[in-house]
Coordinates of C-alpha atoms in Angstrom, one line a residue:
X1 CA -17.9 -39.3 -11.3
X2 CA -18.1 -35.7 -10.1
X3 CA -15.1 -33.1 -12.2
X4 CA -12.7 -31.9 -10.0
X5 CA -13.5 -28.1 -9.1
X6 CA -10.9 -25.3 -9.9
X7 CA -11.0 -21.8 -8.5
X8 CA -12.7 -20.4 -11.4
X9 CA -15.6 -22.5 -10.2
X10 CA -16.2 -20.3 -7.1
X11 CA -15.8 -16.9 -9.1
X12 CA -18.8 -15.4 -9.7
X13 CA -20.2 -13.3 -12.4
X14 CA -19.9 -10.0 -10.3
X15 CA -16.8 -7.5 -11.0
X16 CA -15.4 -6.6 -7.2
X17 CA -15.8 -2.6 -6.8
X18 CA -12.6 -2.7 -4.2
X19 CA -10.1 0.3 -4.7
X20 CA -7.1 -1.2 -6.9
X21 CA -4.8 -2.7 -4.7
X22 CA -7.0 -3.6 -2.1
X23 CA -5.6 -6.6 -0.2
X24 CA -9.4 -8.2 -0.2
X25 CA -8.7 -9.1 -4.0
X26 CA -6.0 -11.6 -2.4
X27 CA -8.3 -12.7 0.0
X28 CA -10.7 -13.8 -2.4
X29 CA -8.5 -15.6 -4.4
X30 CA -7.2 -17.3 -1.6
X31 CA -10.9 -18.5 -0.7
X32 CA -11.5 -19.6 -4.1
X33 CA -8.4 -21.9 -4.3
X34 CA -9.3 -23.3 -0.7
X35 CA -12.8 -24.2 -1.4
X36 CA -11.6 -25.7 -4.8
X37 CA -9.3 -27.9 -2.9
X38 CA -11.9 -28.5 -0.1
X39 CA -14.1 -30.3 -3.4
X40 CA -17.4 -29.1 -2.2
X41 CA -19.7 -27.7 -4.9
X42 CA -20.9 -24.3 -4.7
X43 CA -24.5 -25.3 -3.8
X44 CA -23.2 -27.0 -0.8
X45 CA -21.7 -24.1 0.7
X46 CA -23.1 -21.0 2.4
X47 CA -20.9 -17.5 2.9
X48 CA -22.2 -15.2 5.4
X49 CA -20.8 -11.9 6.0
X50 CA -21.6 -8.3 7.7
X51 CA -21.1 -5.0 6.5
X52 CA -17.9 -3.2 5.3
X53 CA -15.7 -3.5 2.1
X54 CA -14.7 -6.9 3.1
X55 CA -18.1 -7.9 3.7
X56 CA -19.1 -7.6 0.1
X57 CA -16.9 -11.0 -0.5
X58 CA -19.8 -13.5 -0.6
X59 CA -21.4 -11.9 -3.5
X60 CA -18.1 -12.7 -5.4
X61 CA -18.3 -16.3 -5.1
X62 CA -20.6 -19.0 -6.6
X63 CA -21.6 -20.1 -3.2
X64 CA -24.9 -19.2 -1.6
X65 CA -24.3 -15.8 0.1
X66 CA -26.0 -13.7 3.1
X67 CA -24.9 -10.2 3.4
X68 CA -26.2 -9.6 6.8
X69 CA -26.7 -6.5 9.1
X70 CA -23.5 -4.8 10.6
X71 CA -21.6 -7.0 13.0
X72 CA -24.1 -10.1 12.3
X73 CA -22.8 -12.4 10.4
X74 CA -21.7 -14.9 13.0
X75 CA -25.5 -15.6 14.6
X76 CA -26.6 -15.5 11.2
X77 CA -24.0 -18.4 10.3
X78 CA -24.6 -20.4 13.5
X79 CA -28.4 -20.4 12.5
X80 CA -27.7 -22.2 9.0
X81 CA -25.2 -24.3 10.2
X82 CA -27.6 -25.6 12.8
X83 CA -30.4 -26.1 10.8
X84 CA -28.1 -27.8 7.7
X85 CA -25.5 -29.0 9.5
X86 CA -24.5 -30.7 6.0
X87 CA -23.5 -27.8 4.4
X88 CA -19.8 -25.9 4.5
X89 CA -20.6 -22.7 6.4
X90 CA -18.0 -19.7 6.0
X91 CA -18.4 -16.4 7.7
X92 CA -16.3 -13.3 6.8
X93 CA -15.8 -9.4 7.8
X94 CA -13.5 -6.8 8.8
X95 CA -11.7 -6.0 12.1
X96 CA -14.8 -3.2 13.0
X97 CA -17.6 -5.9 12.0
X98 CA -16.0 -8.6 14.1
X99 CA -14.7 -6.7 16.9
X100 CA -16.3 -3.9 17.4
X101 CA -20.2 -4.2 17.1
X102 CA -20.2 -7.7 16.5
X103 CA -17.5 -8.6 19.1
X104 CA -19.9 -9.8 21.6
X105 CA -21.1 -12.8 19.2
X106 CA -17.1 -14.2 19.0
X107 CA -17.0 -15.3 22.8
X108 CA -20.3 -17.4 22.1
X109 CA -19.7 -18.8 18.5
X110 CA -16.3 -20.1 19.9
X111 CA -17.8 -21.7 23.2
X112 CA -20.4 -23.6 21.4
X113 CA -17.6 -24.9 18.6
X114 CA -20.1 -24.7 15.9
X115 CA -18.1 -26.0 12.8
X116 CA -17.9 -22.7 11.1
X117 CA -14.6 -21.2 9.4
X118 CA -14.5 -17.3 10.5
X119 CA -12.0 -15.2 8.1
X120 CA -11.4 -11.5 9.3
X121 CA -9.9 -9.0 6.9
X122 CA -8.0 -7.0 9.5
X123 CA -6.9 -4.0 8.1
X124 CA -7.0 -1.8 11.3
X125 CA -9.3 1.0 9.8
X126 CA -13.1 1.6 8.7
X127 CA -12.3 2.1 5.0
X128 CA -15.5 1.9 3.7
X129 CA -16.9 4.8 5.6
X130 CA -13.6 6.7 4.9
X131 CA -11.1 6.2 7.6
X132 CA -12.2 6.5 10.9
X133 CA -10.3 4.3 13.8
X134 CA -11.3 0.9 14.1
X135 CA -11.2 -1.8 17.1
X136 CA -7.7 -3.1 15.9
X137 CA -6.2 0.5 15.0
X138 CA -3.1 1.1 17.0
X139 CA -2.6 3.7 19.8
X140 CA -1.5 7.0 18.3
X141 CA -3.2 6.5 14.5
X142 CA -4.1 9.6 13.2
X143 CA -7.3 9.5 11.3
X144 CA -10.6 11.4 10.4
X145 CA -11.7 10.3 14.0
X146 CA -8.3 11.0 15.8
X147 CA -6.6 14.2 13.9
X148 CA -4.2 14.1 16.7
X149 CA -3.6 10.6 17.2
X150 CA -5.8 7.9 18.9
X151 CA -5.7 7.4 22.7
X152 CA -7.0 4.1 22.5
X153 CA -4.9 0.9 22.6
X154 CA -6.1 -1.8 20.2
X155 CA -8.1 -5.2 20.9
X156 CA -5.9 -8.1 20.0
X157 CA -7.9 -10.3 17.9
X158 CA -5.4 -13.4 18.0
X159 CA -5.2 -13.2 21.6
X160 CA -9.2 -13.0 22.3
X161 CA -10.0 -15.5 20.2
X162 CA -7.4 -18.1 21.8
X163 CA -8.6 -16.8 25.4
X164 CA -12.3 -17.9 24.7
X165 CA -11.0 -21.3 23.5
X166 CA -10.9 -21.7 19.9
X167 CA -9.4 -24.6 18.5
X168 CA -8.2 -23.1 15.4
X169 CA -6.3 -19.8 15.2
X170 CA -4.2 -18.6 12.4
X171 CA -3.0 -15.3 10.9
X172 CA -2.1 -14.7 7.0
X173 CA -2.0 -12.0 4.4
X174 CA -2.4 -11.9 0.8
X175 CA 0.8 -10.9 0.3
X176 CA 1.5 -14.7 0.4
X177 CA -1.6 -16.0 -1.1
X178 CA -0.8 -19.4 -1.6
X179 CA 0.1 -19.8 2.1
X180 CA -3.4 -18.0 3.0
X181 CA -5.4 -20.4 0.8
X182 CA -3.7 -23.2 2.6
X183 CA -4.7 -21.8 6.2
X184 CA -8.0 -21.4 4.8
X185 CA -8.5 -24.7 3.6
X186 CA -7.1 -26.2 6.9
X187 CA -9.5 -24.0 8.4
X188 CA -12.5 -25.5 6.8
X189 CA -11.1 -28.8 7.4
X190 CA -10.8 -28.5 11.1
X191 CA -13.9 -30.1 12.8
X192 CA -15.0 -27.0 14.9
X193 CA -15.2 -23.4 14.8
X194 CA -11.6 -21.9 13.2
X195 CA -10.3 -18.2 13.1
X196 CA -8.4 -17.2 10.5
X197 CA -7.1 -13.2 10.8
X198 CA -6.0 -11.7 7.5
X199 CA -4.0 -8.8 7.7
X200 CA -5.6 -7.4 4.6
X201 CA -4.3 -3.7 3.6
X202 CA -6.5 -1.0 3.6
X203 CA -4.9 0.8 0.0
X204 CA -6.7 4.0 0.3
X205 CA -7.0 4.8 4.5
X206 CA -4.7 2.1 5.9
X207 CA -1.4 2.8 7.2
X208 CA 1.7 2.7 4.5
X209 CA 3.7 0.6 6.9
X210 CA 0.7 -2.1 6.4
X211 CA 0.7 -2.3 2.6
X212 CA 1.4 -5.6 0.7
X213 CA 5.6 -4.8 -0.2
X214 CA 6.1 -4.0 3.2
X215 CA 3.8 -6.9 4.8
X216 CA 6.2 -9.6 2.3
X217 CA 9.2 -8.1 3.8
X218 CA 7.9 -8.3 7.5
X219 CA 6.4 -11.6 7.8
X220 CA 7.6 -14.2 9.6
X221 CA 6.0 -18.1 9.3
X222 CA 5.7 -19.6 12.4
X223 CA 6.5 -23.4 11.1
X224 CA 9.9 -21.8 9.9
X225 CA 10.4 -20.2 13.4
X226 CA 9.9 -23.7 14.9
X227 CA 6.2 -22.9 16.6
X228 CA 4.9 -26.4 17.4
X229 CA 1.0 -25.2 17.0
X230 CA -0.5 -27.9 19.6
X231 CA 1.6 -25.4 22.2
X232 CA -1.2 -23.3 23.8
X233 CA 1.3 -21.1 25.8
X234 CA 3.5 -20.7 23.1
X235 CA 0.4 -19.4 20.8
X236 CA -0.1 -16.7 23.7
X237 CA 3.2 -15.8 23.4
X238 CA 3.4 -15.1 20.1
X239 CA 0.0 -13.6 19.6
X240 CA 0.8 -11.0 22.2
X241 CA 3.1 -9.5 19.7
X242 CA 0.4 -8.5 17.3
X243 CA 0.6 -5.2 16.0
X244 CA 4.4 -5.4 16.4
X245 CA 5.1 -8.4 14.2
X246 CA 3.6 -10.2 11.4
X247 CA 3.7 -13.8 12.3
X248 CA 1.7 -16.0 9.6
X249 CA 0.6 -19.2 10.4
X250 CA -1.3 -21.5 12.5
X251 CA -1.2 -20.3 16.0
X252 CA -3.0 -22.9 17.6
X253 CA -4.8 -26.2 16.6
X254 CA -6.1 -28.1 19.5
X255 CA -4.7 -31.5 19.3
X256 CA -8.0 -33.3 19.7
X257 CA -10.9 -31.7 18.4
X258 CA -13.9 -31.1 20.8
X259 CA -17.4 -32.3 20.0
X260 CA -19.3 -29.9 18.1
X261 CA -22.7 -28.1 18.9
X262 CA -24.5 -29.7 15.9
X263 CA -23.1 -33.0 16.6
X264 CA -24.5 -32.7 20.2
X265 CA -27.5 -31.5 19.2
X266 CA -27.9 -34.6 16.8
X267 CA -27.1 -36.8 19.5
X268 CA -29.8 -35.2 21.9
X269 CA -32.6 -35.3 19.0
X270 CA -31.6 -39.0 18.3
X271 CA -31.8 -39.7 22.4
X272 CA -35.3 -38.0 22.8
X273 CA -36.8 -39.1 19.4
X274 CA -38.7 -41.8 21.0
X275 CA -40.5 -39.1 23.6
X276 CA -41.3 -36.5 21.2
X277 CA -44.9 -35.7 20.5
X278 CA -46.2 -36.1 17.0
X279 CA -46.2 -32.4 15.4
X280 CA -49.9 -32.6 15.4
X281 CA -50.2 -32.8 18.9
X282 CA -47.7 -30.2 20.1
X283 CA -50.4 -27.2 19.4
X284 CA -52.5 -29.1 21.7
X285 CA -50.3 -28.0 24.8
X286 CA -50.9 -24.4 24.0
X287 CA -54.5 -25.0 23.9
X288 CA -56.9 -23.1 26.7
X289 CA -57.5 -25.5 29.7

């Protein structure tokens, strides 16, 4: 009989090098709590990330980790899940990683509905490279690359992923770690692609208004507001307020989950198995006539 797993079982020996007070500490703890609640041992979990402060996170867990190049966690995570569908696969990164250089991949992982949980630590700034604008930075933000204020409007991650058709879309903050852990756990349990936007403050380069203390005062729980997470139009309306209000909880959960790509691929393999050539004969197809 397998012993019950605890959050500490998912804590690696590496010490995080984030700035003291970084929101990513809370995200890491929430992920470890969620994995303990799921109960899958570390060797059955693959955790993929891109580049940036937040993307160091797989190394701080005991799961198999893959730190990819910038903006590429989702392609690698998809490949892992399709090759080894029995694994629990997580992907993580920051707002720049996910919605700038990696933004083109999000739509496609959603439409494929591969069973991956994607956690974006959204702090509206590039923290690792010392405070440039990111795709979610608000218009008017003064930064090292916008000393007179940004002229660009932000991408809305929640609205984008909803519009692409994701079956599970949620937002949390490390200011309420227990609630964030539950959102991540629910995202993992959702049978398909799940997206969790985490308002994780950058203590060094981020906005003062976005720090944990201010978040705690500003956040509004969607369930307490009476939001029905199966109401997609309602989810759109709430997501429209990204950047002006801090809603936490599940924006949308598809009432009936659609088939996953890995499930459909397994069905297709089974259907074609009898027609498949022996491996030893496949190369003969490419032999010169």
